[in-house]
CSV table of N, CA and C in Angstrom, one decimal:
chain,number,residue,atom,x,y,z
A,1,UNK,N,-10.0,0.5,-10.5
A,1,UNK,CA,-9.6,0.4,-8.9
A,1,UNK,C,-7.9,0.5,-9.1
A,2,UNK,N,-7.7,1.9,-8.5
A,2,UNK,CA,-6.1,1.5,-8.5
A,2,UNK,C,-5.7,1.2,-6.8
A,3,UNK,N,-4.8,0.5,-7.1
A,3,UNK,CA,-4.4,0.5,-5.7
A,3,UNK,C,-2.8,0.9,-5.1
A,4,UNK,N,-2.3,1.1,-3.9
A,4,UNK,CA,-1.6,1.3,-3.4
A,4,UNK,C,-0.6,0.6,-2.7
A,5,UNK,N,0.6,0.6,-3.1
A,5,UNK,CA,1.7,-0.3,-2.8
A,5,UNK,C,2.0,-0.1,-2.0
A,6,UNK,N,2.4,-0.9,-1.0
A,6,UNK,CA,3.1,-1.2,0.4
A,6,UNK,C,4.6,-1.3,0.3
A,7,UNK,N,5.1,-0.7,0.8
A,7,UNK,CA,6.8,-0.5,0.8
A,7,UNK,C,7.8,-0.5,2.1
A,8,UNK,N,8.6,-1.4,2.3
A,8,UNK,CA,9.1,-1.5,3.7
A,8,UNK,C,10.6,-1.2,3.3
A,9,UNK,N,10.4,-0.1,4.0
A,9,UNK,CA,12.1,0.3,3.8
A,9,UNK,C,13.5,0.2,4.9
A,10,UNK,N,14.3,-0.3,4.7
A,10,UNK,CA,15.5,-0.4,5.4
A,10,UNK,C,16.9,-0.1,5.1
A,11,UNK,N,16.8,1.2,6.7
A,11,UNK,CA,17.5,2.1,6.6
A,11,UNK,C,18.8,2.0,7.9
A,12,UNK,N,20.0,2.8,7.8
A,12,UNK,CA,20.8,2.5,8.4
A,12,UNK,C,22.2,3.0,8.1
A,13,UNK,N,23.3,3.0,8.9
A,13,UNK,CA,24.7,3.2,9.1
A,13,UNK,C,25.2,2.7,7.6
A,14,UNK,N,26.2,3.3,7.5
A,14,UNK,CA,27.2,2.2,6.3
A,14,UNK,C,27.5,1.0,7.3
A,15,UNK,N,27.5,-0.2,6.6
A,15,UNK,CA,28.3,-1.2,7.3
A,15,UNK,C,27.6,-1.8,8.5
A,16,UNK,N,26.0,-1.5,8.9
A,16,UNK,CA,25.3,-1.5,10.1
A,16,UNK,C,24.2,-3.0,9.8
A,17,UNK,N,24.3,-3.8,7.9
A,17,UNK,CA,23.6,-4.7,8.3
A,17,UNK,C,22.2,-4.7,7.2
A,18,UNK,N,22.2,-3.6,6.6
A,18,UNK,CA,21.2,-3.2,6.3
A,18,UNK,C,20.5,-4.4,5.1
A,19,UNK,N,21.7,-4.4,4.6
A,19,UNK,CA,21.4,-5.7,3.2
A,19,UNK,C,21.1,-7.0,3.8
A,20,UNK,N,21.8,-7.5,5.0
A,20,UNK,CA,21.7,-8.5,5.6
A,20,UNK,C,20.1,-8.9,6.1
A,21,UNK,N,19.9,-7.9,6.9
A,21,UNK,CA,18.3,-7.9,7.6
A,21,UNK,C,17.4,-7.6,6.2
A,22,UNK,N,17.5,-6.7,5.5
A,22,UNK,CA,16.8,-6.9,4.2
A,22,UNK,C,16.3,-8.3,3.6
A,23,UNK,N,17.3,-8.8,3.5
A,23,UNK,CA,17.5,-9.9,2.5
A,23,UNK,C,16.3,-11.2,3.5
A,24,UNK,N,16.8,-10.8,4.9
A,24,UNK,CA,16.4,-11.8,6.0
A,24,UNK,C,14.5,-11.6,5.8
A,25,UNK,N,14.1,-10.2,6.5
A,25,UNK,CA,13.0,-9.6,5.8
A,25,UNK,C,12.0,-10.2,4.5
A,26,UNK,N,12.8,-10.0,3.8
A,26,UNK,CA,12.3,-10.4,2.4
A,26,UNK,C,11.8,-11.4,2.2
A,27,UNK,N,12.7,-12.4,2.9
A,27,UNK,CA,12.6,-13.6,2.5
A,27,UNK,C,11.3,-14.5,3.5
A,28,UNK,N,11.1,-13.9,4.9
A,28,UNK,CA,10.3,-14.6,5.7
A,28,UNK,C,9.2,-13.8,5.3
A,29,UNK,N,9.1,-12.7,4.5
A,29,UNK,CA,7.8,-12.0,4.0
A,29,UNK,C,7.1,-12.3,2.6
A,30,UNK,N,8.0,-13.3,2.0
A,30,UNK,CA,8.2,-13.5,0.6
A,30,UNK,C,7.9,-12.3,-0.5
A,31,UNK,N,8.8,-11.4,0.0
A,31,UNK,CA,8.6,-10.0,-0.8
A,31,UNK,C,9.8,-9.5,-1.7
A,32,UNK,N,9.6,-9.1,-3.0
A,32,UNK,CA,10.6,-8.9,-4.0
A,32,UNK,C,11.6,-7.5,-3.4
A,33,UNK,N,12.6,-8.3,-3.1
A,33,UNK,CA,13.9,-7.0,-2.3
A,33,UNK,C,14.4,-5.8,-3.5
A,34,UNK,N,14.5,-4.9,-3.3
A,34,UNK,CA,15.3,-4.0,-4.5
A,34,UNK,C,16.2,-3.0,-3.8
A,35,UNK,N,17.3,-3.0,-4.4
A,35,UNK,CA,18.1,-1.9,-4.0
A,35,UNK,C,18.5,-0.7,-3.8
A,36,UNK,N,18.6,0.8,-3.7
A,36,UNK,CA,18.6,2.0,-3.9
A,36,UNK,C,20.0,2.2,-5.0
A,37,UNK,N,20.9,1.5,-4.5
A,37,UNK,CA,22.3,1.4,-5.0
A,37,UNK,C,21.9,0.7,-6.5
A,38,UNK,N,21.4,-0.4,-6.5
A,38,UNK,CA,21.3,-1.4,-7.8
A,38,UNK,C,20.4,0.0,-8.8
A,39,UNK,N,19.3,0.3,-8.5
A,39,UNK,CA,18.7,1.4,-9.3
A,39,UNK,C,19.3,2.4,-9.7
A,40,UNK,N,20.1,3.1,-8.7
A,40,UNK,CA,21.6,4.1,-9.5
A,40,UNK,C,22.2,3.2,-10.6
A,41,UNK,N,22.9,2.1,-10.4
A,41,UNK,CA,23.6,1.8,-11.1
A,41,UNK,C,23.2,1.2,-12.1
A,42,UNK,N,21.9,1.1,-12.3
A,42,UNK,CA,20.9,0.7,-14.1
A,42,UNK,C,21.1,2.5,-14.4
A,43,UNK,N,20.5,3.0,-13.7
A,43,UNK,CA,20.3,4.4,-14.2
A,43,UNK,C,21.5,5.2,-15.3
A,44,UNK,N,22.7,4.7,-14.3
A,44,UNK,CA,24.1,4.9,-14.8
A,44,UNK,C,24.7,4.4,-16.1
A,45,UNK,N,24.2,3.2,-16.1
A,45,UNK,CA,24.6,2.2,-17.0
A,45,UNK,C,23.9,2.8,-18.5
A,46,UNK,N,22.8,3.1,-18.6
A,46,UNK,CA,22.1,3.8,-19.4
A,46,UNK,C,22.3,5.0,-20.2
A,47,UNK,N,23.1,5.5,-18.6
A,47,UNK,CA,23.8,6.9,-19.3
A,47,UNK,C,25.6,7.0,-19.7
A,48,UNK,N,25.7,5.7,-19.5
A,48,UNK,CA,27.2,5.6,-19.4
A,48,UNK,C,28.4,6.2,-18.5
A,49,UNK,N,27.9,5.5,-17.7
A,49,UNK,CA,28.2,6.7,-16.5
A,49,UNK,C,29.2,5.9,-15.5
A,50,UNK,N,30.4,5.6,-15.3
A,50,UNK,CA,31.6,4.5,-14.9
A,50,UNK,C,30.7,4.9,-13.3
A,51,UNK,N,31.7,4.3,-13.0
A,51,UNK,CA,31.3,3.7,-11.2
A,51,UNK,C,31.6,4.7,-10.3
A,52,UNK,N,33.0,5.7,-11.0
A,52,UNK,CA,34.1,6.7,-10.4
A,52,UNK,C,33.2,7.7,-10.3
A,53,UNK,N,31.8,7.5,-11.2
A,53,UNK,CA,31.0,9.1,-11.4
A,53,UNK,C,29.4,8.8,-11.0
A,54,UNK,N,29.0,7.5,-10.0
A,54,UNK,CA,28.0,7.5,-9.6
A,54,UNK,C,27.5,8.3,-8.6
A,55,UNK,N,28.5,9.0,-7.6
A,55,UNK,CA,28.0,9.9,-6.0
A,55,UNK,C,27.8,11.3,-7.2
A,56,UNK,N,28.5,11.4,-8.0
A,56,UNK,CA,28.1,12.8,-8.9
A,56,UNK,C,26.9,12.6,-9.9
A,57,UNK,N,26.9,11.6,-10.2
A,57,UNK,CA,25.5,11.3,-10.9
A,57,UNK,C,24.2,11.4,-10.3
A,58,UNK,N,24.3,10.7,-8.4
A,58,UNK,CA,23.4,10.5,-7.6
A,58,UNK,C,23.0,12.1,-7.2
A,59,UNK,N,23.9,12.6,-6.7
A,59,UNK,CA,23.8,13.9,-6.8
A,59,UNK,C,22.9,14.9,-7.6
A,60,UNK,N,23.4,14.9,-8.9
A,60,UNK,CA,22.7,15.6,-9.9
A,60,UNK,C,21.2,14.9,-10.1
A,61,UNK,N,20.6,13.6,-9.8
A,61,UNK,CA,19.4,13.1,-9.7
A,61,UNK,C,18.8,13.7,-8.9
A,62,UNK,N,19.2,13.7,-7.5
A,62,UNK,CA,18.8,14.4,-6.3
A,62,UNK,C,18.5,15.8,-6.8
A,63,UNK,N,19.0,17.0,-7.6
A,63,UNK,CA,19.1,17.9,-7.3
A,63,UNK,C,17.8,18.4,-8.6
A,64,UNK,N,18.2,17.5,-9.6
A,64,UNK,CA,17.1,17.5,-11.1
A,64,UNK,C,15.7,17.3,-10.2
A,65,UNK,N,15.8,16.0,-9.5
A,65,UNK,CA,14.2,15.4,-9.6
A,65,UNK,C,13.7,15.1,-8.2
A,66,UNK,N,14.7,15.4,-7.2
A,66,UNK,CA,14.3,15.5,-5.6
A,66,UNK,C,14.5,14.2,-4.8
A,67,UNK,N,14.9,14.1,-3.4
A,67,UNK,CA,15.2,13.1,-2.5
A,67,UNK,C,14.6,11.7,-2.6
A,68,UNK,N,13.5,11.6,-3.5
A,68,UNK,CA,13.4,10.3,-3.5
A,68,UNK,C,13.2,9.7,-4.9
A,69,UNK,N,13.7,10.6,-5.6
A,69,UNK,CA,13.5,9.8,-6.8
A,69,UNK,C,13.9,8.6,-7.5
A,70,UNK,N,15.0,7.8,-6.9
A,70,UNK,CA,15.2,6.9,-7.0
A,70,UNK,C,14.4,5.8,-6.5
A,71,UNK,N,13.7,6.0,-4.9
A,71,UNK,CA,13.1,4.9,-4.6
A,71,UNK,C,11.5,4.8,-5.6
A,72,UNK,N,11.4,6.3,-5.9
A,72,UNK,CA,9.9,6.2,-6.7
A,72,UNK,C,10.0,5.5,-8.4
A,73,UNK,N,11.2,5.7,-8.6
A,73,UNK,CA,11.4,5.0,-9.4
A,73,UNK,C,11.3,2.9,-9.1
A,74,UNK,N,11.8,3.0,-8.2
A,74,UNK,CA,11.7,1.4,-8.1
A,74,UNK,C,10.5,0.8,-7.7
A,75,UNK,N,9.5,2.2,-6.7
A,75,UNK,CA,8.1,1.7,-6.9
A,75,UNK,C,7.3,1.7,-8.1
A,76,UNK,N,7.6,2.4,-8.7
A,76,UNK,CA,6.8,2.6,-10.0
A,76,UNK,C,6.8,1.8,-11.2
A,77,UNK,N,8.0,1.0,-11.2
A,77,UNK,CA,8.2,0.1,-11.9
A,77,UNK,C,8.3,-1.4,-11.3
A,78,UNK,N,8.2,-1.7,-10.0
A,78,UNK,CA,7.9,-2.9,-9.6
A,78,UNK,C,6.8,-3.4,-9.8
A,79,UNK,N,6.9,-5.4,-10.3
A,79,UNK,CA,5.5,-5.4,-10.6
A,79,UNK,C,4.7,-5.8,-9.5
A,80,UNK,N,4.8,-5.9,-8.3
A,80,UNK,CA,4.5,-6.3,-6.9
A,80,UNK,C,3.7,-5.0,-6.3
A,81,UNK,N,2.7,-5.6,-5.4
A,81,UNK,CA,2.1,-3.9,-4.9
A,81,UNK,C,2.7,-3.8,-3.3
A,82,UNK,N,3.8,-5.2,-3.0
A,82,UNK,CA,4.4,-5.1,-1.6
A,82,UNK,C,5.4,-5.3,-1.8
A,83,UNK,N,6.7,-4.4,-1.5
A,83,UNK,CA,7.9,-4.6,-1.7
A,83,UNK,C,9.2,-4.1,-0.8
A,84,UNK,N,9.9,-4.6,-0.7
A,84,UNK,CA,10.8,-3.8,0.1
A,84,UNK,C,12.3,-3.3,-0.6
A,85,UNK,N,12.8,-2.0,0.1
A,85,UNK,CA,13.9,-1.2,-0.5
A,85,UNK,C,15.1,-1.4,0.7
A,86,UNK,N,16.2,-1.6,0.8
A,86,UNK,CA,17.4,-1.6,1.3
A,86,UNK,C,17.9,-0.1,0.4
A,87,UNK,N,18.6,0.4,1.8
A,87,UNK,CA,19.6,1.5,1.4
A,87,UNK,C,19.1,2.6,0.8
A,88,UNK,N,18.1,2.9,1.7
A,88,UNK,CA,17.5,4.2,1.7
A,88,UNK,C,18.4,5.0,2.7
A,89,UNK,N,18.5,6.8,2.3
A,89,UNK,CA,19.3,7.3,2.7
A,89,UNK,C,19.1,8.6,2.9
A,90,UNK,N,17.9,9.4,2.1
A,90,UNK,CA,17.6,10.5,1.9
A,90,UNK,C,16.0,10.5,2.4
A,91,UNK,N,15.8,11.6,3.1
A,91,UNK,CA,14.2,11.8,3.9
A,91,UNK,C,13.1,11.8,2.5
A,92,UNK,N,13.5,12.2,1.5
A,92,UNK,CA,12.6,11.9,0.4
A,92,UNK,C,12.4,10.3,0.3
A,93,UNK,N,13.4,9.3,0.1
A,93,UNK,CA,13.2,8.0,0.0
A,93,UNK,C,12.0,7.6,0.7
A,94,UNK,N,12.0,8.1,2.1
A,94,UNK,CA,11.3,7.3,3.0
A,94,UNK,C,10.1,8.0,3.5
A,95,UNK,N,9.6,8.8,2.3
A,95,UNK,CA,8.3,9.8,2.6
A,95,UNK,C,7.6,9.3,1.9
């Protein structure tokens, strides 16, 4: 029997308090909190890509795998069936 994971995504403009809101919600609902940027940085480290190369690396991942790739990586690797993801910025990450 397969289960569907339930994801709460926190989106917003730069500096709008996404991380603060996400931390509050995750704590209140006892959910694990993941960050799109952390997933990007993890993948970049595996490829020995510097901080300066993150934007270009992110663009390459989007072109190669689609908008939702980073969010999909988080969901697929999450141990919990319910999770919260902060920092979603692309349409594919929320579909």
